[in-house]
C-alpha positions as a printed NumPy array, in Angstrom:
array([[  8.891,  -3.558,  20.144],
       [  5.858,  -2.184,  18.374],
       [  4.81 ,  -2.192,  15.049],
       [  3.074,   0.535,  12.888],
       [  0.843,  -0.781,   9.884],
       [ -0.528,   1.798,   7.987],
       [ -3.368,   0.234,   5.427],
       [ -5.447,   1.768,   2.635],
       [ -8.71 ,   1.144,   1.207],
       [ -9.129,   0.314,  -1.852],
       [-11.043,  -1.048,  -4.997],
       [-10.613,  -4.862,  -4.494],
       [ -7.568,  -6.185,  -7.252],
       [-10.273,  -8.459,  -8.591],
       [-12.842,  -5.745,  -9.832],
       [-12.243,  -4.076, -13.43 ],
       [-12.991,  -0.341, -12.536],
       [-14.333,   2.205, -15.312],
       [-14.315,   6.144, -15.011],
       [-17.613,   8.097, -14.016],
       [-20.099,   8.417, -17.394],
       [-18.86 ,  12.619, -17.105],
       [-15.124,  11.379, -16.55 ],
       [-14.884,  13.365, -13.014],
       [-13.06 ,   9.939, -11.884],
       [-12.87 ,   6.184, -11.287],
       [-16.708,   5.125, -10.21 ],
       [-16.786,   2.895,  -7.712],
       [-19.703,   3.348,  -5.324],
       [-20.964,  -0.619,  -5.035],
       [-17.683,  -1.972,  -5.704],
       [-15.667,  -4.32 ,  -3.396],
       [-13.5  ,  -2.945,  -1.06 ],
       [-10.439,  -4.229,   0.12 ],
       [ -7.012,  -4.   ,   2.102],
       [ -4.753,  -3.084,  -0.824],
       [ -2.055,  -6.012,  -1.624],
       [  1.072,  -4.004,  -0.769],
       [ -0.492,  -3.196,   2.459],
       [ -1.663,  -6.958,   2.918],
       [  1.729,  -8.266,   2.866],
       [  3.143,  -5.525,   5.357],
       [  0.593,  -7.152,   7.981],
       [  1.327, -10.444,   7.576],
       [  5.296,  -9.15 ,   7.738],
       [  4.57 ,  -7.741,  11.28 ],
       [  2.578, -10.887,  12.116],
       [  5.295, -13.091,  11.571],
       [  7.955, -10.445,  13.314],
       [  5.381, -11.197,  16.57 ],
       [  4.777, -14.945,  16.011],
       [  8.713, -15.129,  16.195],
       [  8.751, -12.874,  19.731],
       [ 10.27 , -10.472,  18.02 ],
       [  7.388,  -7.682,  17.975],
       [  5.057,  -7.216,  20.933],
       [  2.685,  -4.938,  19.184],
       [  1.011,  -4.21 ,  16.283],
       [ -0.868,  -1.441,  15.379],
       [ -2.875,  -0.656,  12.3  ],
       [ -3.456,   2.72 ,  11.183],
       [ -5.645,   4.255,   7.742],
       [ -6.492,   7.254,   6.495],
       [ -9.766,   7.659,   5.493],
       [-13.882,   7.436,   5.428],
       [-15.809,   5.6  ,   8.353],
       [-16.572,   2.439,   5.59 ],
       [-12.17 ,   1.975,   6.412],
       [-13.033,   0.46 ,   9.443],
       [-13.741,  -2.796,   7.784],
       [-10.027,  -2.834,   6.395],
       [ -8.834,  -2.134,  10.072],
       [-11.089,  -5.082,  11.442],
       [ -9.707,  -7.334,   8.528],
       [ -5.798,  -6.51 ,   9.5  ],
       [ -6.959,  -7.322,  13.267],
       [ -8.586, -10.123,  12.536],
       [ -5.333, -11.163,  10.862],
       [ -3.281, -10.803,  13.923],
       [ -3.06 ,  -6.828,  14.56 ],
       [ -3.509,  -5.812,  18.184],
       [ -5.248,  -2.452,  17.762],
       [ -6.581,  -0.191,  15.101],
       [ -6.288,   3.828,  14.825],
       [ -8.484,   5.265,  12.027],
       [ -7.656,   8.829,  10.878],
       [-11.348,  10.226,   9.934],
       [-11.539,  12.098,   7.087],
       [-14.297,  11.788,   4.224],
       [-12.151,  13.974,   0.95 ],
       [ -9.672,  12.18 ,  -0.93 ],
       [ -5.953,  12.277,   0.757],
       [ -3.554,  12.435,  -1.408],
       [  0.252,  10.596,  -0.216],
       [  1.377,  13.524,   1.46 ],
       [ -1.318,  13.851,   3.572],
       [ -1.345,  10.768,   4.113],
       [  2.014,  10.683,   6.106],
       [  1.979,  14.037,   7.558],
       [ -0.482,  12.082,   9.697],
       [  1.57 ,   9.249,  10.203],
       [  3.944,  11.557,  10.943],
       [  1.324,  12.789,  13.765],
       [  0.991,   9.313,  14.623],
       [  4.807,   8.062,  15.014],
       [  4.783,  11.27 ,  17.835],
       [  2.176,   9.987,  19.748],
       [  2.661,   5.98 ,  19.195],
       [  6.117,   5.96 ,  18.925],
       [  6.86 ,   2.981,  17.271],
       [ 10.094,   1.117,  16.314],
       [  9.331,   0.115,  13.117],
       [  6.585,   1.39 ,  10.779],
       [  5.714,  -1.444,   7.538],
       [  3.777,  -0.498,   4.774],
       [  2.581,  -0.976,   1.223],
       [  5.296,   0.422,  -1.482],
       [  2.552,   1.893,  -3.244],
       [ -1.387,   1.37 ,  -4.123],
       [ -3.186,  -0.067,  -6.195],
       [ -5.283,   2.755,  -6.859],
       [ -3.132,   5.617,  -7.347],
       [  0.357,   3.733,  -7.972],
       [  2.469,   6.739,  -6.514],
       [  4.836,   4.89 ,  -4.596],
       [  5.672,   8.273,  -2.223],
       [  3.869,   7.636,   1.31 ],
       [  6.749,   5.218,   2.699],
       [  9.425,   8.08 ,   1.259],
       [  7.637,  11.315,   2.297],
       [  7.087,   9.544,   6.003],
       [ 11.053,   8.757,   6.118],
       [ 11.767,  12.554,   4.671],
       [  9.182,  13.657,   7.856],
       [ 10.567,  12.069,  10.442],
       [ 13.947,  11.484,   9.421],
       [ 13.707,   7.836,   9.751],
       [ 15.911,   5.504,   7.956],
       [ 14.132,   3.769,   5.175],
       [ 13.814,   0.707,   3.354],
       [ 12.119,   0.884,   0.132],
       [ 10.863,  -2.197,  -1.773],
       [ 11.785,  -5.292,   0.748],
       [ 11.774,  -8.405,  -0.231],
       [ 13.278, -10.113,   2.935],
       [ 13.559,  -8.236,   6.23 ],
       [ 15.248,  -9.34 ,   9.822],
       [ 15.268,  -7.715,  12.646],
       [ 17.937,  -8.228,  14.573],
       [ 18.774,  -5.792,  18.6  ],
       [ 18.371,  -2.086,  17.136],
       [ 19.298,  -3.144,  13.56 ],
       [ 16.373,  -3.969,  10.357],
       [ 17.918,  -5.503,   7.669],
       [ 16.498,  -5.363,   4.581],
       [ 17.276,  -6.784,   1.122],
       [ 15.67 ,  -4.269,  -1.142],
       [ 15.008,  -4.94 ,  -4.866],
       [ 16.494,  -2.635,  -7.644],
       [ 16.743,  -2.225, -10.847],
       [ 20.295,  -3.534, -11.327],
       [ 19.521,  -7.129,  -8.719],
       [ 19.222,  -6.729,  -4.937],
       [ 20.271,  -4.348,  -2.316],
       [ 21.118,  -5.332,   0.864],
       [ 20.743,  -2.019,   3.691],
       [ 20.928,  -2.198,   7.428],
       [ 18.776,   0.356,   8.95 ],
       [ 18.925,   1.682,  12.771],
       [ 15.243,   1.981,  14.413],
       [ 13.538,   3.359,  14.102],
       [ 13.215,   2.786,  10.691],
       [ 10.311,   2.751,   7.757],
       [ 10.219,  -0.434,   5.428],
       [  7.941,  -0.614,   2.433],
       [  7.161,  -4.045,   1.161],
       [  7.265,  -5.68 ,  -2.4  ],
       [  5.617,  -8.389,  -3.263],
       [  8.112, -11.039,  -2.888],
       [  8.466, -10.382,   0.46 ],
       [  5.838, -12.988,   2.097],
       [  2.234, -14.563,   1.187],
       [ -0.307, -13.087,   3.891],
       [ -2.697, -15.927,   5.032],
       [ -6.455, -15.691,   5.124],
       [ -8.122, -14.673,   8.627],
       [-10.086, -17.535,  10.265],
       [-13.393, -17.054,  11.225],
       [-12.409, -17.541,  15.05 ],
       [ -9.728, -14.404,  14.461],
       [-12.493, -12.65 ,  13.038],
       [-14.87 , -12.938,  15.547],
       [-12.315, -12.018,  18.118],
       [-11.486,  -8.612,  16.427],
       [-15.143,  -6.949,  16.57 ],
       [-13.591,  -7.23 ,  20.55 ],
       [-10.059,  -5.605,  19.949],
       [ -9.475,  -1.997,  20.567],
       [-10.382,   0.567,  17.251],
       [ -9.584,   4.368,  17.93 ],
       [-10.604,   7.405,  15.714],
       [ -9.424,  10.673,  15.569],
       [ -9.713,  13.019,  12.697],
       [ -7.138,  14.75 ,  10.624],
       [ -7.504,  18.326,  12.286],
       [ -7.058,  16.564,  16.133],
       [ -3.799,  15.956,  14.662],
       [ -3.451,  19.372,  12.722],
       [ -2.826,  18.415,   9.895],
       [ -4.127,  20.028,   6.646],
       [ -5.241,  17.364,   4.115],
       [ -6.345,  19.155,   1.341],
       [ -5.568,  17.836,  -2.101],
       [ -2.571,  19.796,  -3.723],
       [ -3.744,  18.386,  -7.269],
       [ -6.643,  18.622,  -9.095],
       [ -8.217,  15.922, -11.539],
       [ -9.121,  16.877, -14.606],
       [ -9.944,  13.687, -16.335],
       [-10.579,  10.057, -16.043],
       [-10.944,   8.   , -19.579],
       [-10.359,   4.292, -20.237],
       [ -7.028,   3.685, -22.504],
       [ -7.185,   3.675, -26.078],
       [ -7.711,  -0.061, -27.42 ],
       [ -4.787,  -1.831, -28.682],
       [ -4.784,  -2.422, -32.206],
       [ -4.956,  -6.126, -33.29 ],
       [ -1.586,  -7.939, -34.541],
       [ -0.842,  -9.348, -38.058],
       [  0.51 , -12.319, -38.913],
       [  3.737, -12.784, -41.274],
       [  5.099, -15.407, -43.664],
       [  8.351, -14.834, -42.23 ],
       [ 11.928, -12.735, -40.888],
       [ 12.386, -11.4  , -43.866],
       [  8.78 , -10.312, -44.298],
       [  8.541,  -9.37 , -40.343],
       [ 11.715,  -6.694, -40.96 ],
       [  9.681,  -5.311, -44.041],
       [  6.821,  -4.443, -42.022],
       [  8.9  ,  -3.424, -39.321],
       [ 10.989,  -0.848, -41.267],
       [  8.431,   0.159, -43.935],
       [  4.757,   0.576, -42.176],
       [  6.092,   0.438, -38.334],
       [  9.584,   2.519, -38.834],
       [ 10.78 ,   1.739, -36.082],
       [ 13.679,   0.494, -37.66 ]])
């Protein structure tokens, strides 16, 4: 059984990012870069899938600049078996993004393809659910446990109303939440050993696909600043202030 793991770069969770001083968009030349979280947890998923004989392979994928090689090396020295970097240096917006997956799922044909439920960055949430409109794979949105069990992923999915339990034929596409596992830390050992593991790139137009952005960004600004809070003697004084200076009531 193999495993796709697509992975995106982004702005490490840690760092506070600002817009550019014109407001063109987010600056962050000299910031950390990372494997977003969502992504993160989809590794350690398909890790745990193989440490449990289940999976025999694992392959990461991204979409992106040369510097996203470092992600790729960090999800291989996590446990991935090979890496497949998608070269392109312009902003891809989520379709893009998995028309080349798409590309990808031809040519690797895997039975299972784990990713993020959305980034950090952008916070679409659309990659996992344009893939599974592309390539008509059954889909799995927002795991939070998943078993694999002959042909059959099941996957307990979390809604707005509880949980959602769906059993999905491979090959299927599940997107992971964060309740769904707590990826480890590579060793060094593991990280040695992937500078040696297999790392492929191709561009976007050896797979034909057109990534152009379909949007344009007009803006970036920071969000107003909250105003401070009052204090008040008490209920009766609170529903005053409430329905005479806040009206919302």
């Amino acid at each position: 059984m193999r495993v796709l793991v697509p992975v995106k770069r982004v702005v490490d969770y840690n760092v506070k990012v600002r817009p550019k001083a014109d407001g063109s968009g987010p600056e962050v030349d000299n910031l950390k870069m990372s494997i977003n979280p969502f992504c993160e947890i989809a590794v350690e998923e398909a890790i745990r899938l193989k440490e449990k004989g289940i999976v025999e392979e694992i392959v990461a994928v991204t979409v992106g600049p040369q510097q996203a090689q470092e992600q790729l090396r960090t999800a291989l020295a996590l446990g991935a078996d090979r890496a497949i970097l998608v070269l392109t240096e312009i902003f891809v917006e989520p379709l893009g993004v998995a028309k080349c997956l798409k590309e990808l799922c031809l040519s690797e044909k895997p039975d299972l393809i784990l990713l993020g439920k959305q980034a950090i960055d952008g916070d679409n949430n659309q990659t996992g659910q344009m893939l599974g409109a592309l390539t008509g794979f059954p889909q799995g949105t927002f795991a939070s446990e998943l078993t694999v069990e002959g042909n059959s992923a099941i996957v307990k999915r979390e809604v707005d109303g509880g949980l959602q339990t769906v059993s999905l034929e491979l090959p299927a596409i599940v997107t992971s939440d964060l309740r769904l596992n707590e990826p480890r830390y590579a060793s060094l050992p593991n990280i040695m050993k992937a500078k040696r593991k297999p790392l492929v790139t191709v561009t976007s137009e050896e797979l034909g696909v057109d990534v152009s952005p379909r949007t344009e960004l007009l803006n970036v600004k920071l969000p107003p600043k909250r105003k401070a809070g009052m204090l008040v003697r008490d209920v009766k004084d609170l529903v005053d202030k409430l329905k005479n200076e806040a009206k919302v009531i």
